[in-house]
Coordinates of C-alpha atoms and ligand atoms in Angstrom, one line a residue:
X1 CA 17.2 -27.7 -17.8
X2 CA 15.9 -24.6 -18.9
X3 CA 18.9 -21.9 -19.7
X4 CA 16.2 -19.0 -19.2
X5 CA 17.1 -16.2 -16.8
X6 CA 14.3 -14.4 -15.5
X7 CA 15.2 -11.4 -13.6
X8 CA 13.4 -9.6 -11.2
X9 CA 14.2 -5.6 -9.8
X10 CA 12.8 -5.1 -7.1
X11 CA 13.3 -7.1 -3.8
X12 CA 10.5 -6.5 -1.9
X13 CA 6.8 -8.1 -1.7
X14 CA 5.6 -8.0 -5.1
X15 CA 9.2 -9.2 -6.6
X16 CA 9.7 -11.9 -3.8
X17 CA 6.4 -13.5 -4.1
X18 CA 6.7 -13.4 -8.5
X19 CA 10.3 -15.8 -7.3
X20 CA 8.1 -17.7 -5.3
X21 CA 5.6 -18.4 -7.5
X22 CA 8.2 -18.9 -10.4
X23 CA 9.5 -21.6 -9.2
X24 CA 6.1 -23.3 -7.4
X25 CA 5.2 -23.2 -11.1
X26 CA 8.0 -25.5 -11.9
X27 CA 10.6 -22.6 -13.6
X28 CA 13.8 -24.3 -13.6
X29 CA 15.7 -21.6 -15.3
X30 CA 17.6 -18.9 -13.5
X31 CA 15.8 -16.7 -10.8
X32 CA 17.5 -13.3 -10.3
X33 CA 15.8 -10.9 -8.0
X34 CA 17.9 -7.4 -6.9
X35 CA 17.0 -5.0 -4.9
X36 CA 18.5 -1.7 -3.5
X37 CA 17.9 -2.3 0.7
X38 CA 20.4 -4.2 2.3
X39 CA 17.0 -6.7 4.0
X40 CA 15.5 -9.5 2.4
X41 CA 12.5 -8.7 1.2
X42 CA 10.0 -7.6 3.9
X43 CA 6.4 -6.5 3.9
X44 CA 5.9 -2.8 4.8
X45 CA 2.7 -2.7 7.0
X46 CA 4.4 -3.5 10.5
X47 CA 6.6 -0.4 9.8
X48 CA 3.7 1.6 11.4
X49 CA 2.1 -1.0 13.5
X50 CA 3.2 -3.6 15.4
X51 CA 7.1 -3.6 14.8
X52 CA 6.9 0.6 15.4
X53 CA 5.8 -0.2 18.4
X54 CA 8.3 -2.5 19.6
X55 CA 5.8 -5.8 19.7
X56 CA 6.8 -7.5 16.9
X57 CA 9.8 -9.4 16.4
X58 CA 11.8 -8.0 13.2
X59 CA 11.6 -12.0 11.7
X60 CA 8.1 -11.7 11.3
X61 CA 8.7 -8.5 8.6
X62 CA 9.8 -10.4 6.2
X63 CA 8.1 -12.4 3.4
X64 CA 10.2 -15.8 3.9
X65 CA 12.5 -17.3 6.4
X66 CA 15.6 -17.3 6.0
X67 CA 17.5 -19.7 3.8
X68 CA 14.2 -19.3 1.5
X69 CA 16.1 -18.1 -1.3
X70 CA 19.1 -20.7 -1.5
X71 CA 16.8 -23.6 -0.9
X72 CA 14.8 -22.3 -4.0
X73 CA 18.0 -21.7 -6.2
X74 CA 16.7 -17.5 -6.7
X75 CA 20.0 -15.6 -6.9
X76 CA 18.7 -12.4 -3.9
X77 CA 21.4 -9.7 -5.0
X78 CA 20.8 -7.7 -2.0
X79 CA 22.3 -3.9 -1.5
X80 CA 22.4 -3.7 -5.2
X81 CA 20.3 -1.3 -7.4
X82 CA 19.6 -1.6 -11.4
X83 CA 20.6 1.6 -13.2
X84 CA 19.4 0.8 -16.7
X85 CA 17.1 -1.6 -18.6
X86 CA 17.6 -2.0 -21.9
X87 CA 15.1 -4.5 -23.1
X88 CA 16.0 -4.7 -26.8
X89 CA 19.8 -6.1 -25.7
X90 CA 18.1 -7.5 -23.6
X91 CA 19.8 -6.8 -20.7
X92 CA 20.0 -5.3 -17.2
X93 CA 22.7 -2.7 -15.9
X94 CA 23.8 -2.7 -11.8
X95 CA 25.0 0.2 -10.1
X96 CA 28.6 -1.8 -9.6
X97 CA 28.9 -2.0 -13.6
X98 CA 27.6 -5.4 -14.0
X99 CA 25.5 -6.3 -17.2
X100 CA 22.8 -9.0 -16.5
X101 CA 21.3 -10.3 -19.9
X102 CA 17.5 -11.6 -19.4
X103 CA 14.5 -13.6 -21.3
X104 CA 12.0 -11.7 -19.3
X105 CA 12.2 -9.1 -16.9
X106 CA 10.1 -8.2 -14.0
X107 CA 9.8 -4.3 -12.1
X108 CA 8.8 -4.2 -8.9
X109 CA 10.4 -1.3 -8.2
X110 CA 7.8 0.1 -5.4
X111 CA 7.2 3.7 -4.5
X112 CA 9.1 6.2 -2.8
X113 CA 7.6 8.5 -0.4
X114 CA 6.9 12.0 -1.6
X115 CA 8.8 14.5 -0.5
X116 CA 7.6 17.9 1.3
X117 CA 9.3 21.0 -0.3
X118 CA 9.1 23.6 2.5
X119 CA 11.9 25.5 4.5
X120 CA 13.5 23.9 6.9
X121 CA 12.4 20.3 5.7
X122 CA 15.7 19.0 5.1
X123 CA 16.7 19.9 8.7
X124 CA 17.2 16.8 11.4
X125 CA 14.5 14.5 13.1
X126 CA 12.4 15.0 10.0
X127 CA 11.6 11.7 9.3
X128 CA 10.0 9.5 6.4
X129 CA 8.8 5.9 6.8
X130 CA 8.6 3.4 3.8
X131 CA 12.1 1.5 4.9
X132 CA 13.1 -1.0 7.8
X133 CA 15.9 1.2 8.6
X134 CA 13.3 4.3 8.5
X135 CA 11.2 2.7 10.8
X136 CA 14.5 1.3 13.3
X137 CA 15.1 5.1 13.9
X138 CA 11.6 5.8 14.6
X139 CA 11.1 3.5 16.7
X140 CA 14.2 4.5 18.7
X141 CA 13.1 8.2 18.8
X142 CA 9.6 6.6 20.0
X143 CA 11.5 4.6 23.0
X144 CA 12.9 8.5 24.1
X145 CA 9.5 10.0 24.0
X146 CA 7.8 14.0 23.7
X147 CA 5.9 15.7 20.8
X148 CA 5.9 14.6 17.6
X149 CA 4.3 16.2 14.8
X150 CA 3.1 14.0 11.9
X151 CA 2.6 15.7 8.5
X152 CA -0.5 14.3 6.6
X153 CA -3.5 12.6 8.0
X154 CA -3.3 9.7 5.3
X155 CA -3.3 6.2 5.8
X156 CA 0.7 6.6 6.9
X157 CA 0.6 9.1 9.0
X158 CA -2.4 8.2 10.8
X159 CA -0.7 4.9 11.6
X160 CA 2.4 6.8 12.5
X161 CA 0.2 8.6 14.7
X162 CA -1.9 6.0 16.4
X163 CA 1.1 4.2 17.4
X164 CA 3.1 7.2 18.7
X165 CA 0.1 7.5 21.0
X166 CA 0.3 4.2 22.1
X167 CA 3.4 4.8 23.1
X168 CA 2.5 7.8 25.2
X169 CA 4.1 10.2 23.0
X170 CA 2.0 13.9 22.4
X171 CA 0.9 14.2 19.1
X172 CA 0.1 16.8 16.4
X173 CA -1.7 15.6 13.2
X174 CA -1.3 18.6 10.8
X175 CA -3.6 18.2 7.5
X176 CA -4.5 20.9 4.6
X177 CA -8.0 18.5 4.3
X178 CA -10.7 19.7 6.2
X179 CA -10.9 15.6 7.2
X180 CA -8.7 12.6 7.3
X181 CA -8.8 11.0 4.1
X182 CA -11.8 12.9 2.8
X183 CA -10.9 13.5 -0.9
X184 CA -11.1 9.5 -1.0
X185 CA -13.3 8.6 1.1
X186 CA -15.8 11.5 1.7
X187 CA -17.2 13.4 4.8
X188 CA -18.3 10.6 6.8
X189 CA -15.6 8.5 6.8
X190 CA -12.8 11.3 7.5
X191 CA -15.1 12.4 10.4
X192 CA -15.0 9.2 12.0
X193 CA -11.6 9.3 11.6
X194 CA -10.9 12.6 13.3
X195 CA -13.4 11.5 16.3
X196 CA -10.9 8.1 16.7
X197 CA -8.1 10.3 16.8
X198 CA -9.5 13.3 19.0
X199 CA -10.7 10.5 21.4
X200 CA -7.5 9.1 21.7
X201 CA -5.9 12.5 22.9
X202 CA -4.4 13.3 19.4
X203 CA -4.3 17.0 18.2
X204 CA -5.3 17.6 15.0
X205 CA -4.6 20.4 12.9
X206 CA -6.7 20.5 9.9
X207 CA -7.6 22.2 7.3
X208 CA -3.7 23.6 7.7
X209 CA -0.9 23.5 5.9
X210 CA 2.9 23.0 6.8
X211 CA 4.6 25.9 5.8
X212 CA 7.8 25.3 7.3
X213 CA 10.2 23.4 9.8
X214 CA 11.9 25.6 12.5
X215 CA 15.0 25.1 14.5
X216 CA 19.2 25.2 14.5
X217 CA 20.4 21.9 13.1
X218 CA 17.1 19.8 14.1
X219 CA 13.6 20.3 13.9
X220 CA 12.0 22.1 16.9
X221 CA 9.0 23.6 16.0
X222 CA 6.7 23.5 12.8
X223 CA 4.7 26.2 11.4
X224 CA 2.0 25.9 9.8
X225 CA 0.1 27.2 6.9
X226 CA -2.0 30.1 9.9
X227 CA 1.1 30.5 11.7
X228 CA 0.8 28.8 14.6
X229 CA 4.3 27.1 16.1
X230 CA 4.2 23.5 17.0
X231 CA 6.7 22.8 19.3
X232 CA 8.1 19.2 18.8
X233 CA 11.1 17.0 19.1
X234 CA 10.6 15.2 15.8
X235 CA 8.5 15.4 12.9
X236 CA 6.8 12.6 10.6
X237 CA 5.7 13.2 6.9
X238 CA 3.3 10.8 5.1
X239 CA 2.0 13.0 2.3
X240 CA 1.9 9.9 -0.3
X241 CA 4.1 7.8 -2.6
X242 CA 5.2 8.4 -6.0
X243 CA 5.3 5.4 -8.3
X244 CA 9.6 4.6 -9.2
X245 CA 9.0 4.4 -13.0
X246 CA 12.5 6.2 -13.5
X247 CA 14.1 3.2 -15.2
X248 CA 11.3 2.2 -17.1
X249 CA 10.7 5.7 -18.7
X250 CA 14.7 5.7 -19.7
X251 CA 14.6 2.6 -21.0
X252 CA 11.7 4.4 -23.2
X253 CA 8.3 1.9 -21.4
X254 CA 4.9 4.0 -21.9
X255 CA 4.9 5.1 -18.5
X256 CA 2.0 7.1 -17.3
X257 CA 1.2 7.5 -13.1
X258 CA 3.7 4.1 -12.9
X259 CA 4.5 1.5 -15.8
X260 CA 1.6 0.8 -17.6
X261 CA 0.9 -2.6 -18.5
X262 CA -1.9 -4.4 -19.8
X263 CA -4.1 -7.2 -17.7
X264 CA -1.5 -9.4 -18.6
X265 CA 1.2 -7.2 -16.5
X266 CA 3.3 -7.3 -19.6
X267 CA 4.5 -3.4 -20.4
X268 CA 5.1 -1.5 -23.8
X269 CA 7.8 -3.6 -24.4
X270 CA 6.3 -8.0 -24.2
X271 CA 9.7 -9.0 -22.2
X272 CA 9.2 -6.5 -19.7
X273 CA 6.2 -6.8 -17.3
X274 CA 5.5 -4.8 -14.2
X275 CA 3.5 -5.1 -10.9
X276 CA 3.1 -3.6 -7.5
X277 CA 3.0 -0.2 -6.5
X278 CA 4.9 0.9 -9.4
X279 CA 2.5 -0.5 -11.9
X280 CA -0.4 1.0 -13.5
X281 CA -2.3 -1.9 -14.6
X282 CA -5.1 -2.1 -17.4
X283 CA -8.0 -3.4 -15.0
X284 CA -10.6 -5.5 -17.2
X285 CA -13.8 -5.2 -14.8
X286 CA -13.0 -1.3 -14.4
X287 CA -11.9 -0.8 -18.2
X288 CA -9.2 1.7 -17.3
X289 CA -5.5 1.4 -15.9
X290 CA -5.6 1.6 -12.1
X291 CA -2.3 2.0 -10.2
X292 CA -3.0 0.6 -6.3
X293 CA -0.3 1.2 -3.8
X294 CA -1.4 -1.4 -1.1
X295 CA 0.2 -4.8 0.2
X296 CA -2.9 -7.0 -1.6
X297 CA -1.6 -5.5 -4.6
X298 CA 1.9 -6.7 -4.2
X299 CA 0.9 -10.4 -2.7
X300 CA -1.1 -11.0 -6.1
X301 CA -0.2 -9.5 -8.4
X302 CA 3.6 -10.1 -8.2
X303 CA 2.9 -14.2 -9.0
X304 CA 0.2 -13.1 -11.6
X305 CA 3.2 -11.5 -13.1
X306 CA 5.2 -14.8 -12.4
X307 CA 2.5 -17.1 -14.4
X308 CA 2.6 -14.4 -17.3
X309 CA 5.9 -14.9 -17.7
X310 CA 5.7 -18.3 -18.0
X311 CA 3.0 -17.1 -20.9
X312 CA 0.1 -18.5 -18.6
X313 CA -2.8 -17.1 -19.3
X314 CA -3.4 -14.1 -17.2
X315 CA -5.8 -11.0 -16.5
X316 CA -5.2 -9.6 -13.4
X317 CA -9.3 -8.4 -12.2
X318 CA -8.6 -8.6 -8.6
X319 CA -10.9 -5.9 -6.9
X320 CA -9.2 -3.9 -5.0
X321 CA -8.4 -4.1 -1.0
X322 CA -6.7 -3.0 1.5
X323 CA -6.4 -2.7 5.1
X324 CA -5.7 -0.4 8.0
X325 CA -5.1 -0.8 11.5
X326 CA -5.4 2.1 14.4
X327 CA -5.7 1.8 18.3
X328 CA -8.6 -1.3 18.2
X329 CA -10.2 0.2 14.9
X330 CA -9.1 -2.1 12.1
X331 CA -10.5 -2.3 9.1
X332 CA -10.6 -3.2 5.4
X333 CA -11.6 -1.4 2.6
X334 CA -12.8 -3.2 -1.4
X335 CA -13.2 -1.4 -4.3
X336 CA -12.7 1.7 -6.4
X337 CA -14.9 4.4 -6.3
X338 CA -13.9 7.4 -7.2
X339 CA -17.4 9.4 -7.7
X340 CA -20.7 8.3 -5.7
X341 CA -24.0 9.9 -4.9
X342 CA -24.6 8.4 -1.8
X343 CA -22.5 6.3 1.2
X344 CA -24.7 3.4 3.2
X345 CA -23.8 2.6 6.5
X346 CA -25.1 -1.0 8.3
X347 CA -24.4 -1.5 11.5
X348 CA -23.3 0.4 14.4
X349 CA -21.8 3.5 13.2
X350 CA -21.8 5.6 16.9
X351 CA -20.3 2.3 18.2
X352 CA -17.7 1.8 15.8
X353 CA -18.8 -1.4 14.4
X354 CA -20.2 -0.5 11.0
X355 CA -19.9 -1.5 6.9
X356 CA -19.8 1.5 5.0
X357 CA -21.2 1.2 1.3
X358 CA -20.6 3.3 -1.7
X359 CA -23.2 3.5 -3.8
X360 CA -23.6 5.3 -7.1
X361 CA -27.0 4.6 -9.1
X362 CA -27.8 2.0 -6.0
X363 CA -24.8 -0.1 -7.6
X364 CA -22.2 -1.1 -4.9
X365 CA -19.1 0.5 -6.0
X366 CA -16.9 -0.1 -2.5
X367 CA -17.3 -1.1 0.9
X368 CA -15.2 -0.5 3.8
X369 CA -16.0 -3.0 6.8
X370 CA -14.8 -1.7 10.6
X371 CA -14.3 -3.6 13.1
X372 CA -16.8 -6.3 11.5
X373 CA -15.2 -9.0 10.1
X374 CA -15.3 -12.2 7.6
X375 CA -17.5 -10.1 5.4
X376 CA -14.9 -8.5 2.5
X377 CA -15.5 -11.6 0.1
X378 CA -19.4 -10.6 0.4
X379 CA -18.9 -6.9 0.0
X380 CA -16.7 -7.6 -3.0
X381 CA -19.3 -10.2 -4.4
X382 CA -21.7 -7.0 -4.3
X383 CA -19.4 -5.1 -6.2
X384 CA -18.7 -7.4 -8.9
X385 CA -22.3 -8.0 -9.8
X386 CA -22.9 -4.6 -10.6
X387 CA -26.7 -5.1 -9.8
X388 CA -28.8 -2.6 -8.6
X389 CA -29.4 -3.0 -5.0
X390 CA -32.4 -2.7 -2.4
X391 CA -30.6 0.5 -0.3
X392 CA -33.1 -0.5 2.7
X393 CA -31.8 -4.0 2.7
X394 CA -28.3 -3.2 2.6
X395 CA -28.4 -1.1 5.6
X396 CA -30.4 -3.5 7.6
X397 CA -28.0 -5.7 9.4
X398 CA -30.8 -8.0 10.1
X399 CA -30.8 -9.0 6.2
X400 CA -27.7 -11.1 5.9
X401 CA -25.1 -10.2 3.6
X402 CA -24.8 -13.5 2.0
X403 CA -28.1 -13.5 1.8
X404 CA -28.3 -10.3 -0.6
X405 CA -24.9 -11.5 -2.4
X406 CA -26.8 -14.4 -2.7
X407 CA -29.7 -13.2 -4.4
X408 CA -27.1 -11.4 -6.8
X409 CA -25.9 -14.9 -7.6
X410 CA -28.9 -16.2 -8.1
X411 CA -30.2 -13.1 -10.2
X412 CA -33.6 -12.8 -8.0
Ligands
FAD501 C1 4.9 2.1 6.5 C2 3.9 1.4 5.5 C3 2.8 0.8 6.0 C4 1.9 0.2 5.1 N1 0.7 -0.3 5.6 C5 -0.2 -0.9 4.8 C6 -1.4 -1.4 5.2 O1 -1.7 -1.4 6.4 N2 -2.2 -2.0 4.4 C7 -2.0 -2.0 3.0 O2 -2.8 -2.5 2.3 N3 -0.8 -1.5 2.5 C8 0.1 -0.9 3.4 N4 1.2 -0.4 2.9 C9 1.5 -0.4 1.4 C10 2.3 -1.7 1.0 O3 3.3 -1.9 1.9 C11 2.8 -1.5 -0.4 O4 1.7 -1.4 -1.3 C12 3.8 -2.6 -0.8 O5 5.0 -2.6 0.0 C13 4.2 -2.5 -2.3 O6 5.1 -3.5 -2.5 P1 6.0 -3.5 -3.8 O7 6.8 -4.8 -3.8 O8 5.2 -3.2 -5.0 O9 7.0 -2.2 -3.7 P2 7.9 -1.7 -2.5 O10 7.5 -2.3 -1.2 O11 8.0 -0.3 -2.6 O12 9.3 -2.3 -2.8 C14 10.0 -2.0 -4.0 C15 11.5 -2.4 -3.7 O13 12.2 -2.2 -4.9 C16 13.5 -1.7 -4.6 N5 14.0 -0.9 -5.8 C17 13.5 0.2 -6.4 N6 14.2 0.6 -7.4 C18 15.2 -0.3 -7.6 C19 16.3 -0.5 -8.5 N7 16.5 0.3 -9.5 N8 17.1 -1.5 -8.3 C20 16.9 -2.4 -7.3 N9 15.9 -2.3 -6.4 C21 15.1 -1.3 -6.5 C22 13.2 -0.8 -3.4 O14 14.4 -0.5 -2.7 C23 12.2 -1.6 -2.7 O15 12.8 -2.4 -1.7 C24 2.2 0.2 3.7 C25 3.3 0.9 3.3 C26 4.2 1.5 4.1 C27 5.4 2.1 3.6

């Protein structure tokens, strides 16, 4: 019997799937994994979807059944949150005073939503959603109805906002970007975005800024960045995430936009590895540290973690993905671009049923496929050849994907 103790911060996707795959791997040491909520580790994307809406069953959240953790022997310290690492002790501290000494030690310590620092933003019914218990009170203010105004016309918010809709609430989308989305995703994209919304009887404020929260106690109206007064009953604000690296910085971890870490996931210090949303991970196909703060993130590269620990070999290359869901548009996005000179569409664009490519020197650096499914694996195939591609092709949904993908493979 191993005497190792592995210990894990962090109960959420990313740190419950590394327990998972530590012991599907065979670890027979101890499994500690602690996290600050009072939940077993759930996974985040109902909390504006499904469960918001009141059509999911809570169960469903989370990432194993019940009784998961004590049939597996991992110790879940629930409610419980790490103040200090110390890996040259090595050991961790909890907020109740208890010392936890480790072999190897996992962060998964997540993001926390950014905070807006305006007057009036700490009043009530200003709400943030990155918790179950966030989303429990949003979903009750959603059950009395009215306005709500949702700060931000991210991915979060624009969830937040398609499924206050559907729940017949009025809603205000206020947004200092001229488009949803368009410092990542360009012109075309946020302005399909905006039509979704606008057709769906959403009122969206762009190109302004929040400049305040008004009202006695509770939030009643917001103004924004031209002065115009938005009366509401409640206000959302999804303006990003900032990686939790506090820990790792005291404990003295390079930390740079989250922990970085090599491909390996091991950090500045080699018993200390890192991996989720917190993580800013050496990526070998990209050649550069990229920090992703999306659920695909957390499913693998929380056991890739798990294997490096066990000192498998590792080097964490997947491309990047992620998925959205609003009203009947869903959608998934592969890739990293962060500079392109042109964006190919295939398909029907008008009709909402379209691949959008982006493409810089005719090589694919990202696609994002909506409403048209069973295609990411190709899009991402196109991306990791790097080859040059015939643009006409691409856009021509009469040329099958796996057809070009498979010329790629085959190097014709
Ligand atoms: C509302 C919402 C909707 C989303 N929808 C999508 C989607 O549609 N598609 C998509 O791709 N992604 C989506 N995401 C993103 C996705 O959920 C995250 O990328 C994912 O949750 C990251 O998982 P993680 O385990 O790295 O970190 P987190 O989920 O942030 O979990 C970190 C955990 O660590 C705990 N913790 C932090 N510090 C300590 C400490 N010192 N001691 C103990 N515990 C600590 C925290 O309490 C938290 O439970 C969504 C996120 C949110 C919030």
């Amino acid at each position: 019997m191993s005497k190792r103790t592995f210990i894990i911060v962090g109960a959420s996707l990313a740190g419950a799937k590394a327990a998972e795959e530590l012991r599907g791997r065979g670890f027979d040491g101890r499994v500690v994994l602690i996290g600050s909520e009072p939940e077993r580790p759930y996974e985040r994307p109902p909390l504006t979807k499904d469960y918001l809406r009141g059509e999911s069953e809570r169960e469903k959240a989370y990432v194993h059944e019940q009784g998961f953790y004590e049939r597996h022997e991992i110790e879940l310290v629930m409610g419980s949150t790490v103040t200090a690492i110390d890996p040259n002790a090595p050991r961790v501290t909890l907020d109740d005073g208890r010392a936890l000494g480790f072999d190897r030690l996992l962060l998964t310590t997540g993001a926390d939503p950014r905070h807006i620092s305006v007057p009036g933003a700490d009043l009530d019914r200003v709400y943030y959603v990155r918790t179950l218990a966030d989303c429990d009170a949003l979903r009750e203010r959603l059950d009395t109805g009215g306005h709500v105004v949702v700060v931000g016309a991210g991915w979060i918010g624009s969830e937040f906002a398609a499924s206050a809709r559907q729940r017949g609430l009025e809603v205000t989308v206020v947004d200092p970007l001229a488009l949803p989305n368009e410092r990542i995703f360009g012109a075309e994209i946020g302005a399909f975005y905006r039509d979704v919304h606008a057709q769906h009887g959403i009122e969206l404020l762009l190109g302004e800024g929040v400049d305040a929260f008004e009202g006695d106690g509770a939030v009643a109206r917001v103004r924004t960045s031209s002065g115009k007064a938005v009366e509401c009953d409640f206000a959302v604000v999804g303006i990003g995430v900032a990686p939790r690296a506090q820990l790792a910085r005291d404990a003295g971890l390079q930390v740079d936009n989250g922990i970085l870490v090599g491909e390996k996931l091991q950090s500045s210090a080699p018993n200390v590895l890192a991996a989720g949303d917190v993580a800013n991970a050496f990526h070998p196909f990209y050649g550069q540290p990229i920090r992703i703060e999306h659920w695909a993130n957390a499913l693998n590269q929380g056991p890739a973690a798990a294997r490096a620990m066990l000192s498998e070999p590792v080097s964490y290359d997947r491309i990047p993905y992620f998925f959205s869901d609003q009203y009947e548009v869903g959608m998934e996005y592969s890739g990293y671009a962060t500079e392109w000179d042109e964006v190919v569409f295939r398909g029907d664009r008008d009709g909402g049923e379209f691949i959008a490519f982006w493409l810089r020197e005719r090589r694919v650096l990202a696609g994002m496929n909506v409403n048209v499914w069973d295609v990411h694996e190709h899009v991402q195939a196109l991306i990791r050849s790097r080859r040059t591609i015939d643009v006409a092709a691409l856009s021509d949904p009469d040329t099958p994907l796996d057809l070009l993908v498979g010329e790629l493979t085959t190097g014709s």
